[in-house]
């Protein structure tokens, strides 16, 4: 019987709300169903048994899966451990490989440091190669006996080599005698450049590096002092044979430019060779020799020396600190000599005004001229004004000449000239008008007016102005005629 249909019939049988007559067929159907139910029990029991078997199998599989999961985790741990071990062993292999390469230094390199000649290009090349190999030995992370022993041997070999090189370099530098000629040490530079890499490698052993640099610095300093000393003595001897301004100018120009060029070349060489030291150390005494030489030249030719120095100042570049310091020192010497020169020529105890002409004639240095003129003005104005027309005209003539010889305006000269011009007006009027004989007095004044034509014209012009304002018209014409003839 169809199950849904049977269920419906059972429901209709018990739930019939109409209270109608129960269908006999349905009752019969129910009885049959009740009779069929016991037959189902065996099947249900089989189903239950099968379910229990399935549940048991499921439990067994669960246990197996848990066991497999534990095994997988253990395998994973073992794999990780093995991977770490492989990496560790690989790292050890690489380090041992590197260590073997570093420790395996050919004996030839040690022999090269001990015995190769510094005079041979091939020998120097083998030494450089050995230094490069030994300096590249860097296995400080390995604190094992073979490394310690190798490092100790390398250090001993390098120290022994640098001692040998220092001995050689000292003898070599002593042998580089000065020829007495003032020049750049190109030959010495070329010889020392062969050892550039050796000097660079020696920086790892600073004590030896300092000694190497000191040997070069000391020897170069001595060579330059000898060369400049000999050269300056020779030049001074030749200068004493005959002094001219051109000769002094040429000597100073050549000397200062040579010194500047030599210092510049030496500075470049020190930097290129990485030698610890400065040109200031090398040329300290040389600069003093030159300034002393300048003072010696001054003793022979004072004015020419000041003229020559006045043309010697150069613009200094930022990288020329040594020559810049030298030029500053030279300026100090120049100022001292200039002060002494002006004091000697223009001092109060000297005939300052009388020697001014000599100073102006000999000097081409505008600064010296200006200072000499200022001192000359002071000496002129120190003279007492006694109303002497001749002396007044002489003072005016000197002041006018001072103004003309300088290329720039000097306020002291202009002020003094105005004052003396005023004195001249007063003294000249008194002289011309004193006894009433104007024309005769003018004739007496004109011979007092000497000097350059421009000065004579200036004085006569001033006289014409004064006379036109203070003399009668009749006499003015006659005096004017005399003045025109005097021009």
mmCIF file with all atom_site columns, N, CA, C and O in Angstrom, residues 366-403:
data_model
loop_
_atom_site.group_PDB
_atom_site.id
_atom_site.type_symbol
_atom_site.label_atom_id
_atom_site.label_alt_id
_atom_site.label_comp_id
_atom_site.label_asym_id
_atom_site.label_entity_id
_atom_site.label_seq_id
_atom_site.pdbx_PDB_ins_code
_atom_site.Cartn_x
_atom_site.Cartn_y
_atom_site.Cartn_z
_atom_site.occupancy
_atom_site.B_iso_or_equiv
_atom_site.pdbx_formal_charge
_atom_site.auth_seq_id
_atom_site.auth_comp_id
_atom_site.auth_asym_id
_atom_site.auth_atom_id
_atom_site.pdbx_PDB_model_num
ATOM 1   N N  . UNK A 1 366 ? 103.597 104.952 -6.179 1.00 0.00 ? 366 UNK A N  1
ATOM 2   C CA . UNK A 1 366 ? 102.697 106.054 -5.860 1.00 0.00 ? 366 UNK A CA 1
ATOM 3   C C  . UNK A 1 366 ? 102.436 106.171 -4.361 1.00 0.00 ? 366 UNK A C  1
ATOM 4   O O  . UNK A 1 366 ? 102.264 107.268 -3.836 1.00 0.00 ? 366 UNK A O  1
ATOM 5   N N  . UNK A 1 367 ? 102.413 105.047 -3.672 1.00 0.00 ? 367 UNK A N  1
ATOM 6   C CA . UNK A 1 367 ? 102.170 105.090 -2.232 1.00 0.00 ? 367 UNK A CA 1
ATOM 7   C C  . UNK A 1 367 ? 103.334 105.770 -1.512 1.00 0.00 ? 367 UNK A C  1
ATOM 8   O O  . UNK A 1 367 ? 103.136 106.580 -0.601 1.00 0.00 ? 367 UNK A O  1
ATOM 9   N N  . UNK A 1 368 ? 104.553 105.438 -1.930 1.00 0.00 ? 368 UNK A N  1
ATOM 10  C CA . UNK A 1 368 ? 105.733 106.082 -1.333 1.00 0.00 ? 368 UNK A CA 1
ATOM 11  C C  . UNK A 1 368 ? 105.724 107.576 -1.650 1.00 0.00 ? 368 UNK A C  1
ATOM 12  O O  . UNK A 1 368 ? 106.011 108.417 -0.786 1.00 0.00 ? 368 UNK A O  1
ATOM 13  N N  . UNK A 1 369 ? 105.405 107.892 -2.892 1.00 0.00 ? 369 UNK A N  1
ATOM 14  C CA . UNK A 1 369 ? 105.344 109.306 -3.271 1.00 0.00 ? 369 UNK A CA 1
ATOM 15  C C  . UNK A 1 369 ? 104.346 110.065 -2.402 1.00 0.00 ? 369 UNK A C  1
ATOM 16  O O  . UNK A 1 369 ? 104.625 111.165 -1.916 1.00 0.00 ? 369 UNK A O  1
ATOM 17  N N  . UNK A 1 370 ? 103.174 109.479 -2.246 1.00 0.00 ? 370 UNK A N  1
ATOM 18  C CA . UNK A 1 370 ? 102.126 110.164 -1.479 1.00 0.00 ? 370 UNK A CA 1
ATOM 19  C C  . UNK A 1 370 ? 102.575 110.415 -0.040 1.00 0.00 ? 370 UNK A C  1
ATOM 20  O O  . UNK A 1 370 ? 102.421 111.522 0.492  1.00 0.00 ? 370 UNK A O  1
ATOM 21  N N  . UNK A 1 371 ? 103.139 109.377 0.577  1.00 0.00 ? 371 UNK A N  1
ATOM 22  C CA . UNK A 1 371 ? 103.583 109.532 1.966  1.00 0.00 ? 371 UNK A CA 1
ATOM 23  C C  . UNK A 1 371 ? 104.743 110.523 2.065  1.00 0.00 ? 371 UNK A C  1
ATOM 24  O O  . UNK A 1 371 ? 104.823 111.305 3.027  1.00 0.00 ? 371 UNK A O  1
ATOM 25  N N  . UNK A 1 372 ? 105.642 110.484 1.076  1.00 0.00 ? 372 UNK A N  1
ATOM 26  C CA . UNK A 1 372 ? 106.763 111.424 1.080  1.00 0.00 ? 372 UNK A CA 1
ATOM 27  C C  . UNK A 1 372 ? 106.262 112.860 0.928  1.00 0.00 ? 372 UNK A C  1
ATOM 28  O O  . UNK A 1 372 ? 106.760 113.785 1.586  1.00 0.00 ? 372 UNK A O  1
ATOM 29  N N  . UNK A 1 373 ? 105.281 113.030 0.067  1.00 0.00 ? 373 UNK A N  1
ATOM 30  C CA . UNK A 1 373 ? 104.721 114.366 -0.137 1.00 0.00 ? 373 UNK A CA 1
ATOM 31  C C  . UNK A 1 373 ? 104.054 114.877 1.138  1.00 0.00 ? 373 UNK A C  1
ATOM 32  O O  . UNK A 1 373 ? 104.213 116.039 1.518  1.00 0.00 ? 373 UNK A O  1
ATOM 33  N N  . UNK A 1 374 ? 103.301 114.005 1.814  1.00 0.00 ? 374 UNK A N  1
ATOM 34  C CA . UNK A 1 374 ? 102.649 114.414 3.060  1.00 0.00 ? 374 UNK A CA 1
ATOM 35  C C  . UNK A 1 374 ? 103.696 114.832 4.088  1.00 0.00 ? 374 UNK A C  1
ATOM 36  O O  . UNK A 1 374 ? 103.544 115.862 4.772  1.00 0.00 ? 374 UNK A O  1
ATOM 37  N N  . UNK A 1 375 ? 104.772 114.034 4.193  1.00 0.00 ? 375 UNK A N  1
ATOM 38  C CA . UNK A 1 375 ? 105.855 114.416 5.109  1.00 0.00 ? 375 UNK A CA 1
ATOM 39  C C  . UNK A 1 375 ? 106.521 115.714 4.657  1.00 0.00 ? 375 UNK A C  1
ATOM 40  O O  . UNK A 1 375 ? 106.889 116.564 5.478  1.00 0.00 ? 375 UNK A O  1
ATOM 41  N N  . UNK A 1 376 ? 106.686 115.847 3.330  1.00 0.00 ? 376 UNK A N  1
ATOM 42  C CA . UNK A 1 376 ? 107.275 117.078 2.799  1.00 0.00 ? 376 UNK A CA 1
ATOM 43  C C  . UNK A 1 376 ? 106.430 118.291 3.133  1.00 0.00 ? 376 UNK A C  1
ATOM 44  O O  . UNK A 1 376 ? 106.952 119.361 3.485  1.00 0.00 ? 376 UNK A O  1
ATOM 45  N N  . UNK A 1 377 ? 105.125 118.139 3.025  1.00 0.00 ? 377 UNK A N  1
ATOM 46  C CA . UNK A 1 377 ? 104.214 119.235 3.377  1.00 0.00 ? 377 UNK A CA 1
ATOM 47  C C  . UNK A 1 377 ? 104.400 119.616 4.839  1.00 0.00 ? 377 UNK A C  1
ATOM 48  O O  . UNK A 1 377 ? 104.452 120.807 5.197  1.00 0.00 ? 377 UNK A O  1
ATOM 49  N N  . UNK A 1 378 ? 104.505 118.585 5.687  1.00 0.00 ? 378 UNK A N  1
ATOM 50  C CA . UNK A 1 378 ? 104.698 118.860 7.116  1.00 0.00 ? 378 UNK A CA 1
ATOM 51  C C  . UNK A 1 378 ? 105.996 119.642 7.345  1.00 0.00 ? 378 UNK A C  1
ATOM 52  O O  . UNK A 1 378 ? 106.032 120.588 8.143  1.00 0.00 ? 378 UNK A O  1
ATOM 53  N N  . UNK A 1 379 ? 107.060 119.232 6.645  1.00 0.00 ? 379 UNK A N  1
ATOM 54  C CA . UNK A 1 379 ? 108.338 119.933 6.824  1.00 0.00 ? 379 UNK A CA 1
ATOM 55  C C  . UNK A 1 379 ? 108.247 121.372 6.305  1.00 0.00 ? 379 UNK A C  1
ATOM 56  O O  . UNK A 1 379 ? 108.778 122.306 6.912  1.00 0.00 ? 379 UNK A O  1
ATOM 57  N N  . UNK A 1 380 ? 107.587 121.560 5.159  1.00 0.00 ? 380 UNK A N  1
ATOM 58  C CA . UNK A 1 380 ? 107.438 122.910 4.593  1.00 0.00 ? 380 UNK A CA 1
ATOM 59  C C  . UNK A 1 380 ? 106.660 123.800 5.543  1.00 0.00 ? 380 UNK A C  1
ATOM 60  O O  . UNK A 1 380 ? 107.032 124.951 5.806  1.00 0.00 ? 380 UNK A O  1
ATOM 61  N N  . UNK A 1 381 ? 105.574 123.258 6.078  1.00 0.00 ? 381 UNK A N  1
ATOM 62  C CA . UNK A 1 381 ? 104.714 124.072 6.922  1.00 0.00 ? 381 UNK A CA 1
ATOM 63  C C  . UNK A 1 381 ? 105.296 124.267 8.321  1.00 0.00 ? 381 UNK A C  1
ATOM 64  O O  . UNK A 1 381 ? 104.822 125.119 9.076  1.00 0.00 ? 381 UNK A O  1
ATOM 65  N N  . UNK A 1 382 ? 106.309 123.448 8.671  1.00 0.00 ? 382 UNK A N  1
ATOM 66  C CA . UNK A 1 382 ? 106.966 123.650 9.969  1.00 0.00 ? 382 UNK A CA 1
ATOM 67  C C  . UNK A 1 382 ? 107.877 124.868 9.954  1.00 0.00 ? 382 UNK A C  1
ATOM 68  O O  . UNK A 1 382 ? 108.237 125.400 11.013 1.00 0.00 ? 382 UNK A O  1
ATOM 69  N N  . UNK A 1 383 ? 108.279 125.319 8.750  1.00 0.00 ? 383 UNK A N  1
ATOM 70  C CA . UNK A 1 383 ? 109.151 126.489 8.656  1.00 0.00 ? 383 UNK A CA 1
ATOM 71  C C  . UNK A 1 383 ? 108.393 127.736 9.128  1.00 0.00 ? 383 UNK A C  1
ATOM 72  O O  . UNK A 1 383 ? 107.231 127.950 8.781  1.00 0.00 ? 383 UNK A O  1
ATOM 73  N N  . UNK A 1 384 ? 109.053 128.540 9.881  1.00 0.00 ? 384 UNK A N  1
ATOM 74  C CA . UNK A 1 384 ? 108.419 129.732 10.452 1.00 0.00 ? 384 UNK A CA 1
ATOM 75  C C  . UNK A 1 384 ? 108.163 130.771 9.361  1.00 0.00 ? 384 UNK A C  1
ATOM 76  O O  . UNK A 1 384 ? 109.013 131.032 8.516  1.00 0.00 ? 384 UNK A O  1
ATOM 77  N N  . UNK A 1 385 ? 106.969 131.324 9.375  1.00 0.00 ? 385 UNK A N  1
ATOM 78  C CA . UNK A 1 385 ? 106.612 132.368 8.412  1.00 0.00 ? 385 UNK A CA 1
ATOM 79  C C  . UNK A 1 385 ? 107.150 133.711 8.907  1.00 0.00 ? 385 UNK A C  1
ATOM 80  O O  . UNK A 1 385 ? 106.635 134.298 9.850  1.00 0.00 ? 385 UNK A O  1
ATOM 81  N N  . UNK A 1 386 ? 108.203 134.184 8.243  1.00 0.00 ? 386 UNK A N  1
ATOM 82  C CA . UNK A 1 386 ? 108.835 135.449 8.663  1.00 0.00 ? 386 UNK A CA 1
ATOM 83  C C  . UNK A 1 386 ? 108.478 136.605 7.716  1.00 0.00 ? 386 UNK A C  1
ATOM 84  O O  . UNK A 1 386 ? 109.100 137.656 7.747  1.00 0.00 ? 386 UNK A O  1
ATOM 85  N N  . UNK A 1 387 ? 107.505 136.391 6.870  1.00 0.00 ? 387 UNK A N  1
ATOM 86  C CA . UNK A 1 387 ? 107.128 137.441 5.933  1.00 0.00 ? 387 UNK A CA 1
ATOM 87  C C  . UNK A 1 387 ? 108.121 137.620 4.808  1.00 0.00 ? 387 UNK A C  1
ATOM 88  O O  . UNK A 1 387 ? 108.093 138.631 4.101  1.00 0.00 ? 387 UNK A O  1
ATOM 89  N N  . UNK A 1 388 ? 109.025 136.687 4.642  1.00 0.00 ? 388 UNK A N  1
ATOM 90  C CA . UNK A 1 388 ? 110.034 136.742 3.581  1.00 0.00 ? 388 UNK A CA 1
ATOM 91  C C  . UNK A 1 388 ? 109.390 136.257 2.293  1.00 0.00 ? 388 UNK A C  1
ATOM 92  O O  . UNK A 1 388 ? 109.031 135.083 2.167  1.00 0.00 ? 388 UNK A O  1
ATOM 93  N N  . UNK A 1 389 ? 109.235 137.169 1.311  1.00 0.00 ? 389 UNK A N  1
ATOM 94  C CA . UNK A 1 389 ? 108.541 136.825 0.073  1.00 0.00 ? 389 UNK A CA 1
ATOM 95  C C  . UNK A 1 389 ? 109.269 135.725 -0.691 1.00 0.00 ? 389 UNK A C  1
ATOM 96  O O  . UNK A 1 389 ? 108.634 134.824 -1.249 1.00 0.00 ? 389 UNK A O  1
ATOM 97  N N  . UNK A 1 390 ? 110.583 135.788 -0.719 1.00 0.00 ? 390 UNK A N  1
ATOM 98  C CA . UNK A 1 390 ? 111.347 134.772 -1.445 1.00 0.00 ? 390 UNK A CA 1
ATOM 99  C C  . UNK A 1 390 ? 111.108 133.387 -0.849 1.00 0.00 ? 390 UNK A C  1
ATOM 100 O O  . UNK A 1 390 ? 110.901 132.409 -1.574 1.00 0.00 ? 390 UNK A O  1
ATOM 101 N N  . UNK A 1 391 ? 111.126 133.302 0.484  1.00 0.00 ? 391 UNK A N  1
ATOM 102 C CA . UNK A 1 391 ? 110.886 132.017 1.145  1.00 0.00 ? 391 UNK A CA 1
ATOM 103 C C  . UNK A 1 391 ? 109.446 131.550 0.914  1.00 0.00 ? 391 UNK A C  1
ATOM 104 O O  . UNK A 1 391 ? 109.186 130.357 0.721  1.00 0.00 ? 391 UNK A O  1
ATOM 105 N N  . UNK A 1 392 ? 108.529 132.511 0.915  1.00 0.00 ? 392 UNK A N  1
ATOM 106 C CA . UNK A 1 392 ? 107.124 132.146 0.696  1.00 0.00 ? 392 UNK A CA 1
ATOM 107 C C  . UNK A 1 392 ? 106.915 131.593 -0.706 1.00 0.00 ? 392 UNK A C  1
ATOM 108 O O  . UNK A 1 392 ? 106.220 130.584 -0.903 1.00 0.00 ? 392 UNK A O  1
ATOM 109 N N  . UNK A 1 393 ? 107.528 132.270 -1.708 1.00 0.00 ? 393 UNK A N  1
ATOM 110 C CA . UNK A 1 393 ? 107.412 131.765 -3.085 1.00 0.00 ? 393 UNK A CA 1
ATOM 111 C C  . UNK A 1 393 ? 108.069 130.390 -3.201 1.00 0.00 ? 393 UNK A C  1
ATOM 112 O O  . UNK A 1 393 ? 107.552 129.498 -3.884 1.00 0.00 ? 393 UNK A O  1
ATOM 113 N N  . UNK A 1 394 ? 109.192 130.214 -2.531 1.00 0.00 ? 394 UNK A N  1
ATOM 114 C CA . UNK A 1 394 ? 109.863 128.908 -2.560 1.00 0.00 ? 394 UNK A CA 1
ATOM 115 C C  . UNK A 1 394 ? 108.982 127.811 -1.963 1.00 0.00 ? 394 UNK A C  1
ATOM 116 O O  . UNK A 1 394 ? 108.913 126.690 -2.496 1.00 0.00 ? 394 UNK A O  1
ATOM 117 N N  . UNK A 1 395 ? 108.314 128.099 -0.864 1.00 0.00 ? 395 UNK A N  1
ATOM 118 C CA . UNK A 1 395 ? 107.410 127.116 -0.245 1.00 0.00 ? 395 UNK A CA 1
ATOM 119 C C  . UNK A 1 395 ? 106.242 126.800 -1.179 1.00 0.00 ? 395 UNK A C  1
ATOM 120 O O  . UNK A 1 395 ? 105.842 125.642 -1.334 1.00 0.00 ? 395 UNK A O  1
ATOM 121 N N  . UNK A 1 396 ? 105.712 127.854 -1.808 1.00 0.00 ? 396 UNK A N  1
ATOM 122 C CA . UNK A 1 396 ? 104.589 127.647 -2.730 1.00 0.00 ? 396 UNK A CA 1
ATOM 123 C C  . UNK A 1 396 ? 105.032 126.787 -3.916 1.00 0.00 ? 396 UNK A C  1
ATOM 124 O O  . UNK A 1 396 ? 104.313 125.900 -4.365 1.00 0.00 ? 396 UNK A O  1
ATOM 125 N N  . UNK A 1 397 ? 106.258 127.082 -4.420 1.00 0.00 ? 397 UNK A N  1
ATOM 126 C CA . UNK A 1 397 ? 106.774 126.315 -5.554 1.00 0.00 ? 397 UNK A CA 1
ATOM 127 C C  . UNK A 1 397 ? 106.887 124.827 -5.191 1.00 0.00 ? 397 UNK A C  1
ATOM 128 O O  . UNK A 1 397 ? 106.519 123.945 -5.973 1.00 0.00 ? 397 UNK A O  1
ATOM 129 N N  . UNK A 1 398 ? 107.386 124.538 -3.995 1.00 0.00 ? 398 UNK A N  1
ATOM 130 C CA . UNK A 1 398 ? 107.522 123.146 -3.548 1.00 0.00 ? 398 UNK A CA 1
ATOM 131 C C  . UNK A 1 398 ? 106.159 122.459 -3.446 1.00 0.00 ? 398 UNK A C  1
ATOM 132 O O  . UNK A 1 398 ? 105.977 121.319 -3.896 1.00 0.00 ? 398 UNK A O  1
ATOM 133 N N  . UNK A 1 399 ? 105.209 123.147 -2.849 1.00 0.00 ? 399 UNK A N  1
ATOM 134 C CA . UNK A 1 399 ? 103.875 122.561 -2.695 1.00 0.00 ? 399 UNK A CA 1
ATOM 135 C C  . UNK A 1 399 ? 103.220 122.310 -4.045 1.00 0.00 ? 399 UNK A C  1
ATOM 136 O O  . UNK A 1 399 ? 102.556 121.282 -4.256 1.00 0.00 ? 399 UNK A O  1
ATOM 137 N N  . UNK A 1 400 ? 103.399 123.246 -4.963 1.00 0.00 ? 400 UNK A N  1
ATOM 138 C CA . UNK A 1 400 ? 102.835 123.077 -6.304 1.00 0.00 ? 400 UNK A CA 1
ATOM 139 C C  . UNK A 1 400 ? 103.464 121.868 -7.008 1.00 0.00 ? 400 UNK A C  1
ATOM 140 O O  . UNK A 1 400 ? 102.776 121.089 -7.680 1.00 0.00 ? 400 UNK A O  1
ATOM 141 N N  . UNK A 1 401 ? 104.776 121.730 -6.845 1.00 0.00 ? 401 UNK A N  1
ATOM 142 C CA . UNK A 1 401 ? 105.469 120.588 -7.451 1.00 0.00 ? 401 UNK A CA 1
ATOM 143 C C  . UNK A 1 401 ? 104.990 119.274 -6.826 1.00 0.00 ? 401 UNK A C  1
ATOM 144 O O  . UNK A 1 401 ? 104.786 118.274 -7.531 1.00 0.00 ? 401 UNK A O  1
ATOM 145 N N  . UNK A 1 402 ? 104.808 119.278 -5.512 1.00 0.00 ? 402 UNK A N  1
ATOM 146 C CA . UNK A 1 402 ? 104.318 118.071 -4.832 1.00 0.00 ? 402 UNK A CA 1
ATOM 147 C C  . UNK A 1 402 ? 102.961 117.649 -5.379 1.00 0.00 ? 402 UNK A C  1
ATOM 148 O O  . UNK A 1 402 ? 102.692 116.463 -5.597 1.00 0.00 ? 402 UNK A O  1
ATOM 149 N N  . UNK A 1 403 ? 102.109 118.621 -5.590 1.00 0.00 ? 403 UNK A N  1
ATOM 150 C CA . UNK A 1 403 ? 100.769 118.305 -6.087 1.00 0.00 ? 403 UNK A CA 1
ATOM 151 C C  . UNK A 1 403 ? 100.828 117.723 -7.493 1.00 0.00 ? 403 UNK A C  1
ATOM 152 O O  . UNK A 1 403 ? 100.067 116.815 -7.843 1.00 0.00 ? 403 UNK A O  1
#
